[in-house]
XYZ file of C-alpha atoms in Angstrom:
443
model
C 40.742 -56.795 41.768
C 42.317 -59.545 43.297
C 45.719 -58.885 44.767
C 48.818 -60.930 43.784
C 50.877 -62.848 45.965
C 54.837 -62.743 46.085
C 55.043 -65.952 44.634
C 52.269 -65.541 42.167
C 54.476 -61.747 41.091
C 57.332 -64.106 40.101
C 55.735 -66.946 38.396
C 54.704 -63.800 35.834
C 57.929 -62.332 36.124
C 59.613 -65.940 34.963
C 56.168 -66.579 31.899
C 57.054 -63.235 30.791
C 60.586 -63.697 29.558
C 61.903 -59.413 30.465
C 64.770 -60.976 32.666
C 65.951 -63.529 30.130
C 69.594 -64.300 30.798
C 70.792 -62.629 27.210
C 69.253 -59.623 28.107
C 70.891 -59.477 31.686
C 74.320 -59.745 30.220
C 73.056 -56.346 28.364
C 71.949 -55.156 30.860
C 75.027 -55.170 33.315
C 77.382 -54.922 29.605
C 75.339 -51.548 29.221
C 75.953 -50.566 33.353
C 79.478 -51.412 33.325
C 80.223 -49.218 30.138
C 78.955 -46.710 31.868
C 81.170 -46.757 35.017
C 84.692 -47.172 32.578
C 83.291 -44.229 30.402
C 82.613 -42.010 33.852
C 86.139 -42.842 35.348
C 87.513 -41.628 31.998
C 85.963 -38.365 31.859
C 86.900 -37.806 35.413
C 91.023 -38.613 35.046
C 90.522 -36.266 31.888
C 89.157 -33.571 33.913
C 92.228 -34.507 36.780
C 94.519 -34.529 34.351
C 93.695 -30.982 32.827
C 93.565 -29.901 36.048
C 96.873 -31.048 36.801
C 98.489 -29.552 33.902
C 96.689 -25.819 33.614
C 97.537 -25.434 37.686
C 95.465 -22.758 39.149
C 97.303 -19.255 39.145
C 95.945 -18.281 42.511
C 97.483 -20.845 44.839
C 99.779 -19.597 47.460
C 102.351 -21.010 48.566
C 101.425 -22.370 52.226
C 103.048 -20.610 55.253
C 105.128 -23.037 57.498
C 103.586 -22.427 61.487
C 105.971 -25.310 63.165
C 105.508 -24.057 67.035
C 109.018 -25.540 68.744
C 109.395 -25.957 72.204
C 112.606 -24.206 73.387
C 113.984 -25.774 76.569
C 111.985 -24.153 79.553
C 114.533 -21.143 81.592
C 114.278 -21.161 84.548
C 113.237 -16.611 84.228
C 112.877 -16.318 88.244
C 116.316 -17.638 89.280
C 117.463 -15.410 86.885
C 115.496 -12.201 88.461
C 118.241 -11.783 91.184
C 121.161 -11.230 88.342
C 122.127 -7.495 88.522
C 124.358 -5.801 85.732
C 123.515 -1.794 86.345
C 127.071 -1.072 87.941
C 130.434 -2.242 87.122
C 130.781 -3.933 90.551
C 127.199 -5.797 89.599
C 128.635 -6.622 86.208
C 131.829 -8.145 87.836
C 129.896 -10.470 90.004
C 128.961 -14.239 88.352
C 126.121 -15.224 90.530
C 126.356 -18.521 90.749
C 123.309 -20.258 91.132
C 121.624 -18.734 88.381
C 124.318 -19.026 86.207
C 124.195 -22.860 86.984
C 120.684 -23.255 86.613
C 121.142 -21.189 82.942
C 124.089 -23.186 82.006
C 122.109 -26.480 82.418
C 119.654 -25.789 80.125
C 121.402 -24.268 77.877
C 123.116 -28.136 77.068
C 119.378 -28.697 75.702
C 119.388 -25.481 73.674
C 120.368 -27.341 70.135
C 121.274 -25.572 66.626
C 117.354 -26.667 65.191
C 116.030 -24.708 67.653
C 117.713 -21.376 66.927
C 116.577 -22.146 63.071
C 113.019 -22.804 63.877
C 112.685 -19.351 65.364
C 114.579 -17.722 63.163
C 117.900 -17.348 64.077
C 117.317 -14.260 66.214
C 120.425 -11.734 66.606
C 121.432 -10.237 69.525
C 120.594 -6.301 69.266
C 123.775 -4.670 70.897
C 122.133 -1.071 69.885
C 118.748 -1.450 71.901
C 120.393 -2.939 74.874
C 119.413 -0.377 77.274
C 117.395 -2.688 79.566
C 118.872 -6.377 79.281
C 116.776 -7.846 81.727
C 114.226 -8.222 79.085
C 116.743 -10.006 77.295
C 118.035 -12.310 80.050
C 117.580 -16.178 79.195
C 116.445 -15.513 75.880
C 118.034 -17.469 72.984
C 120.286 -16.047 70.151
C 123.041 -17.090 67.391
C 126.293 -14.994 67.504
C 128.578 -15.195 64.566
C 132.032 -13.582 64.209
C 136.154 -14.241 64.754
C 137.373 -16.356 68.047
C 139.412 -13.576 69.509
C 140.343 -15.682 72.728
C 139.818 -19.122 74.540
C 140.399 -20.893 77.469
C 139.337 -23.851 79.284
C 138.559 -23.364 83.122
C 137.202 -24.370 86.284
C 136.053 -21.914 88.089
C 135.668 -23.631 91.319
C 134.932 -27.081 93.353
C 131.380 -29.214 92.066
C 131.521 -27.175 88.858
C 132.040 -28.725 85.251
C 135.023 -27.604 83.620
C 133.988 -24.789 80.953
C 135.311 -23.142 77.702
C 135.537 -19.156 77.959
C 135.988 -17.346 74.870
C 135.623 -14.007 72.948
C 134.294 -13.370 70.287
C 134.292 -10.379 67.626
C 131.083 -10.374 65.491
C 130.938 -9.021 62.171
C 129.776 -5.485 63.038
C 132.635 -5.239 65.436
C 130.814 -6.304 68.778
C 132.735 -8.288 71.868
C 130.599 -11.029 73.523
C 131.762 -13.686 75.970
C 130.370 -16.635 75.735
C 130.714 -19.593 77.535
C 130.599 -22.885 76.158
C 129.247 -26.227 78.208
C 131.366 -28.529 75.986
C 135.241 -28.323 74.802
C 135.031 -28.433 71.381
C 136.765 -31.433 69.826
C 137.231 -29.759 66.314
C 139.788 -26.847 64.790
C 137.606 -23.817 63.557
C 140.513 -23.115 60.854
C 142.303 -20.441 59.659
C 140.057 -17.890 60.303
C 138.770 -19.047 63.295
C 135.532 -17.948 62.352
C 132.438 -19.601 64.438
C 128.857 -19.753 65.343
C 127.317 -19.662 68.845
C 124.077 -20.546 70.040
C 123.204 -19.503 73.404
C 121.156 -17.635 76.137
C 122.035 -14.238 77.299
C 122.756 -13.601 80.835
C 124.255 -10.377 81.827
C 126.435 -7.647 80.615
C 129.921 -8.765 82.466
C 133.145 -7.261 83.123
C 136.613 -9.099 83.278
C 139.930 -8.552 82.180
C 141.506 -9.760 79.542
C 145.192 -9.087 78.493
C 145.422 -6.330 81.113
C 142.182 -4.487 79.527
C 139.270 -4.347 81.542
C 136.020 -5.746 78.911
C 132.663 -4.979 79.306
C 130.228 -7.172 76.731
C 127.146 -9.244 76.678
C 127.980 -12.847 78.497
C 125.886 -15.709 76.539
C 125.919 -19.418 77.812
C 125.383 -22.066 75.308
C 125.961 -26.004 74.711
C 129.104 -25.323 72.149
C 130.981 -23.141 70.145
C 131.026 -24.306 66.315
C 132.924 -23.819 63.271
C 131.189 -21.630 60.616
C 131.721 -19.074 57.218
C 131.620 -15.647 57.187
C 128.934 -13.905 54.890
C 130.033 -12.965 51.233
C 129.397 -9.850 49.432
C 126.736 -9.991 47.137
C 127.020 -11.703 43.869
C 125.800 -9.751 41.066
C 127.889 -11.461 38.242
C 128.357 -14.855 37.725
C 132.283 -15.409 38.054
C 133.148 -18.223 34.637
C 136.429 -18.632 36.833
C 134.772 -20.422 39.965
C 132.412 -22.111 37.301
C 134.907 -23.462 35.568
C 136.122 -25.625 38.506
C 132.905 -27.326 38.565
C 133.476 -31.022 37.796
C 130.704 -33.147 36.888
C 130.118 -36.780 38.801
C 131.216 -39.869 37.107
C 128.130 -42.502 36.989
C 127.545 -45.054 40.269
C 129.949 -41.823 42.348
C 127.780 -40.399 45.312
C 129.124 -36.550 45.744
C 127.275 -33.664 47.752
C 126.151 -30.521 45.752
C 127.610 -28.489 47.699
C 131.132 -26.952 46.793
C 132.003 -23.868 45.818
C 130.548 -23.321 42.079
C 127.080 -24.606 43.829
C 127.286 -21.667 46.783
C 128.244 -18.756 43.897
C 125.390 -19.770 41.810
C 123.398 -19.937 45.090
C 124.620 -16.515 45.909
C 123.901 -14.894 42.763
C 120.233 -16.532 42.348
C 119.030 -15.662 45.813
C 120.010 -11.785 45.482
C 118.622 -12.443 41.838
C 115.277 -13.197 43.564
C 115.668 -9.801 45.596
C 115.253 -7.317 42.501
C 112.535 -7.848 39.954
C 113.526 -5.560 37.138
C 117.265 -7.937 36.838
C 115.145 -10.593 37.433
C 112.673 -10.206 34.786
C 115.298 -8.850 32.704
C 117.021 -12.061 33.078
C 114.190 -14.500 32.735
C 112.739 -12.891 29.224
C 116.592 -13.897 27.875
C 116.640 -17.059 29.000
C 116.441 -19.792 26.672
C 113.859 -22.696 26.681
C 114.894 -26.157 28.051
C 114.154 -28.518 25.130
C 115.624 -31.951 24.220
C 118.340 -30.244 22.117
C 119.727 -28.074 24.852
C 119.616 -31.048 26.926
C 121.759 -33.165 24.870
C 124.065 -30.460 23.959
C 124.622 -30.450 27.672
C 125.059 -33.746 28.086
C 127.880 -33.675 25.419
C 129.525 -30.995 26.372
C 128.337 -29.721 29.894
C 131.467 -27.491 30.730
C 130.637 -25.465 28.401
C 127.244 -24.571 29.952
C 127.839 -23.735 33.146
C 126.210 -21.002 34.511
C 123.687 -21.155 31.568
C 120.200 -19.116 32.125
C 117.365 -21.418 30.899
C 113.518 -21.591 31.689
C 112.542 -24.861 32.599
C 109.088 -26.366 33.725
C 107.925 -30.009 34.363
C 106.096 -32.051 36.776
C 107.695 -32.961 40.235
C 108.661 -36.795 40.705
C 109.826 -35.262 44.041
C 110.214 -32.190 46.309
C 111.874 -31.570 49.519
C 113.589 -28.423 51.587
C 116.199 -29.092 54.521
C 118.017 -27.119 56.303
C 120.646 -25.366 54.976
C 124.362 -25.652 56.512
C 126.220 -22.852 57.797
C 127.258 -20.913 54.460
C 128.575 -17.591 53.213
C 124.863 -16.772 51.777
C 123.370 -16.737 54.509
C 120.425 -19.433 53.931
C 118.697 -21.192 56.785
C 117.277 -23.914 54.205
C 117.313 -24.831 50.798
C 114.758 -26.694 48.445
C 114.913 -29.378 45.891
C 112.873 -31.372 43.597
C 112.860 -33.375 40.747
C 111.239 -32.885 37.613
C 109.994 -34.619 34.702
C 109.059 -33.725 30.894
C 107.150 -35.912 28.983
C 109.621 -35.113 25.980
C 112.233 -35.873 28.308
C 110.993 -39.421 28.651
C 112.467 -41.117 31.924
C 115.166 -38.448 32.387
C 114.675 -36.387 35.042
C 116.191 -32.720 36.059
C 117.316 -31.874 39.440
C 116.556 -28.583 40.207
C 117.526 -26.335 44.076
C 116.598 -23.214 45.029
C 117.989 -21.223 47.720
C 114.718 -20.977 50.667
C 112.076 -23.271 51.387
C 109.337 -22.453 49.524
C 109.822 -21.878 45.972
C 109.795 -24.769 44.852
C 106.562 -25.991 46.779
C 103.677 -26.802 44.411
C 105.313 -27.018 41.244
C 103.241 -27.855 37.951
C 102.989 -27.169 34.284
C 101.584 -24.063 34.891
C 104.444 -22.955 36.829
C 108.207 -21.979 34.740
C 111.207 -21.525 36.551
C 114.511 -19.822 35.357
C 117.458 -22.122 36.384
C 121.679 -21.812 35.790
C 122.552 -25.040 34.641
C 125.399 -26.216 37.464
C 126.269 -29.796 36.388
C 125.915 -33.440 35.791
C 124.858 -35.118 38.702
C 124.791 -38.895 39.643
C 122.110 -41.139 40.990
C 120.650 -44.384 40.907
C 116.869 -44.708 40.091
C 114.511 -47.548 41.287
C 115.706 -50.772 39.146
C 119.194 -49.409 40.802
C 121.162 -48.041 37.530
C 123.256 -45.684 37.552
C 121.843 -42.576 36.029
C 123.310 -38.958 35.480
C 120.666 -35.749 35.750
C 121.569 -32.043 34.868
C 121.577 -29.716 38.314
C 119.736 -26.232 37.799
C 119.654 -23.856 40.809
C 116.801 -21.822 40.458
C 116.202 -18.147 40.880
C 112.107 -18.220 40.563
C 109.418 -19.028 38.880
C 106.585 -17.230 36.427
C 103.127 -18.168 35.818
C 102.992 -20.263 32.311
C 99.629 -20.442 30.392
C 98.795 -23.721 29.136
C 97.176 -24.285 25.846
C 95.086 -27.273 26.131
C 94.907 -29.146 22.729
C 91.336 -28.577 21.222
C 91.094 -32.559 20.782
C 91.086 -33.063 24.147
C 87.921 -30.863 24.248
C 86.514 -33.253 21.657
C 87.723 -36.069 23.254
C 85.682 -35.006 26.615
C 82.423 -33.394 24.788
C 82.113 -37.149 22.892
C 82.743 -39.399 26.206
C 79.750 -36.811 28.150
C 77.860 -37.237 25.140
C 77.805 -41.325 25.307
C 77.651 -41.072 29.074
C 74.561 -39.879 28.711
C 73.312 -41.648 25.863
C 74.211 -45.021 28.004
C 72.423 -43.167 31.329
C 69.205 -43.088 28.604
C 68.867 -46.572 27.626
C 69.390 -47.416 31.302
C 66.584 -45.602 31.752
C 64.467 -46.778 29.051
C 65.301 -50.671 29.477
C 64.794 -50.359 32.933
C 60.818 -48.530 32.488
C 60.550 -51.070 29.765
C 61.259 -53.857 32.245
C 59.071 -52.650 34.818
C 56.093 -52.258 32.459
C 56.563 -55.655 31.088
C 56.503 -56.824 34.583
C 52.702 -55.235 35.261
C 51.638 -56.170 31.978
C 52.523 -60.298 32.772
C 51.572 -59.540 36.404
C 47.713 -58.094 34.663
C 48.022 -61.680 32.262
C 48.262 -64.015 35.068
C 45.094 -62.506 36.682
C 42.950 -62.478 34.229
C 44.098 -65.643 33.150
C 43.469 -66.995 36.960
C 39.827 -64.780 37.259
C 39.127 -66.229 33.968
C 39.401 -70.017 34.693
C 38.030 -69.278 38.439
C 34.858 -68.099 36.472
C 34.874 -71.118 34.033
C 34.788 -73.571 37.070
C-alpha cells in the first residue's frame, strides 16, 4: 500500500467535507458549553461548601515570635541584693546599661508575650528574674523627679501599690506629660533589677525595683459582671448618621464584662443561648425603631463576614489584651450589615453559616459604606458561638445531579463527533488512494 503524503492527507481531508465550517462552529458551540456548564457545577459545589462550613475546623493558634530588646544579662551578673547593705547599693553601670534598653521596651511587646506578672510569692532567688520584662498595675503611692548625679538623665522615681497589696519602685526613663486622675491608678512596663531598700517618709522600704520607658495611666479591674445592669444600659446613646464615635464607653465595657465571664461557664452559657431569640428582619426593624428599648437584648445571630479583624484591646477594667470584630451579612438582610465584637481574638475567626453566635444588642452605630453614604448598623457584642446545621434545599441537589448529567452527555458527543471525524478522515484518506492506484493502473 502506497503511503500518503502530508499534502496528499489534506487534499482528502478538504474532498471529504468532516471539517466543513458549519460543523466547526458545532463543534467549538458543543466545547464551550461544556466549560460554562463545568464552572457552574464547581461554584455550586463552592458555594455549598461555603454555606454548610465544616464542623471540625479549629480555630488557628496565633505563634507571632517578637523580638524583645536584647539585655544586656552579664552586666547585670555583678548586681547583688542578698543583704540589706547589697540591696541599698544602685550599681551604676548596670543600672545604666538596663535603663537604656528599657527606653526600647514598648507596651506591644509586653502584650505579645502575654503580659507576664511579676510573682512577689516565688521571689526567693531574683537573679533569675533580673532583666526580665513585666507589667505592674496598681495606685501611684509616691513620685518624684531626680537626678541622681552628674552625666545621668534626669529620672522619675515612684511607688507603686499593686492590687494585691505589693510595693514596687519603679523608675521611669521619661516624665510623664499626662495626669493619671483621681485615682492615680497606672500601668508599668518594665525590667526587674533588684530587690532595693530606701527610705521613704522616714520608713525604711524594701520592694522589687523595675526600670521601664514610662509610667502610664490605666483602670483598675472590675468585679465580675454576672447581671446585666438596665441602669448603665440605659445611658447608651445611639450615633446620629455621617457622626464618627468609638465603641467604647461605658455600656460597651459592661456588656463586654458580662459576655467574657459569660464565655467562662457553659451551663449559664448554654442556658442563655437556648433563650435567646432569632435575629430575623422583624427584630431588626423593631430595633431600628425603637433601639433603646433593646439594649442588652440576647439574640442568636449568624451570617457571612464582609469583614473580620482583632486589635488590641486598651487598658480596661475587664481585663482584655484584644478584642475582635467583624461584619456580617444576611441575604434577608439585603445590603445591611451587623457589626458584631467579641471580647478575645479568636472567636470570631472563621465565621460562616454554619457557625451561630449569641450577641446583646448594644446600639446603632454609624458608618459610611463604599459609594460613601451614610449608613447606621446594629452593634452586638458577642459571648460565643454554636455549631448550626444547614439544611441544603433539595433543588439544589437537582439542580447539580441535572448540570453532571449534561456535562457528561456534552463530554459524549465530544467523543463521538470527534471518532466520527477521525474515521471520516481514513475513509477519504483510503478514497484518494484507490482513486490514485486506480488511474496509475489505467495509464
Amino acid at each position: 500500500m502506497t503511503t500518503l503524503s502530508k499534502k496528499e492527507q489534506i487534499e482528502a481531508l478538504k474532498k471529504s467535507g468532516t471539517l466543513q465550517r458549519g460543523e466547526k462552529i458545532r463543534l467549538i458551540s458543543f466545547f464551550v458549553g461544556l466549560v460554562v456548564v463545568g464552572a457552574i457545577v464547581l461554584q455550586l459545589n463552592s458555594t455549598a461548601q461555603e454555606e454548610a462550613g465544616s464542623q471540625e475546623r479549629k480555630a488557628p493558634t496565633q505563634e507571632t515570635a517578637v523580638a524583645l530588646p536584647p539585655v544586656d544579662k552579664m552586666a547585670l551578673e555583678f548586681v547583688k541584693d542578698e543583704t540589706l547593705s547589697e540591696q541599698l547599693i544602685l550599681e551604676s553601670d548596670a543600672f545604666a546599661s538596663l535603663a537604656r534598653m528599657s527606653r526600647a521596651l514598648l507596651p506591644g511587646h509586653l502584650k505579645a508575650v502575654g503580659e507576664p506578672t511579676f510573682p512577689f510569692d516565688a521571689n526567693g532567688n531574683p537573679a533569675e528574674l533580673r532583666g526580665e520584662p513585666f507589667r505592674i498595675r496598681g495606685e501611684l503611692i509616691h513620685a518624684t523627679a531626680m537626678v541622681r548625679g552628674p552625666n545621668i538623665p534626669e529620672e522619675f522615681w515612684c511607688q507603686i501599690r499593686t492590687d494585691t497589696g505589693h510595693d514596687i519602685y519603679f523608675v521611669s526613663m521619661q516624665i510623664p506629660t499626662v495626669l493619671f486622675g483621681a485615682e492615680n491608678y497606672v500601668v508599668a512596663d518594665g525590667y526587674f533589677f533588684k530587690n532595693y531598700a530606701q527610705r521613704i517618709g522616714g520608713e525604711r522600704l524594701t520592694a522589687p525595683l523595675f526600670v521601664g520607658r514610662s509610667l502610664r495611666p490605666s483602670v483598675r479591674l472590675a468585679d465580675s459582671v454576672l447581671a446585666l445592669d438596665p441602669v448603665i444600659l440605659a445611658d447608651v446613646k445611639d450615633t446620629a448618621f455621617s457622626v464618627e464615635e468609638d465603641l467604647e464607653h461605658d455600656g460597651f465595657w459592661h456588656l463586654m464584662n458580662y459576655t467574657h465571664h459569660l464565655s467562662l461557664d457553659d451551663a449559664r452559657f448554654d442556658s442563655e443561648f437556648q433563650q435567646a431569640d432569632h435575629l430575623n428582619r422583624t427584630l431588626i426593624a423593631s430595633i431600628a425603631k425603637d433601639p433603646e428599648l433593646y439594649r442588652g437584648k440576647a439574640v442568636r445571630l449568624y451570617g457571612r463576614p464582609a469583614d473580620a479583624w482583632s486589635i488590641a484591646a486598651p487598658d480596661n477594667a475587664v481585663g482584655l489584651s484584644h478584642l475582635s470584630h467583624a461584619y456580617l451579612s444576611k441575604y434577608e438582610l439585603g445590603d445591611q450589615l451587623l457589626r458584631v465584637v467579641a471580647p478575645g481574638s479568636l472567636i470570631l475567626n472563621d465565621l460562616g453559616l454554619d457557625r451561630e453566635l449569641l450577641g446583646y444588642f448594644l446600639q446603632l452605630w454609624s458608618y459610611e459604606d463604599k459609594e460613601n453614604r451614610a449608613r447606621r448598623a446594629p452593634v452586638f457584642v458577642v459571648a460565643g458561638w454554636k455549631h448550626r446545621s444547614v439544611n441544603r434545599a433539595e433543588i439544589e441537589g437537582e439542580i447539580k445531579l441535572l448540570f453532571s448529567g449534561v456535562a457528561i452527555g456534552l463530554a459524549v458527543l465530544l467523543f463521538y463527533l470527534a471518532k466520527r471525524d477521525r474515521r471520516n478522515s481514513e475513509r477519504a484518506a483510503t478514497s484518494l488512494l484507490n482513486r490514485r492506484q486506480s488511474r496509475r493502473k489505467k495509464s
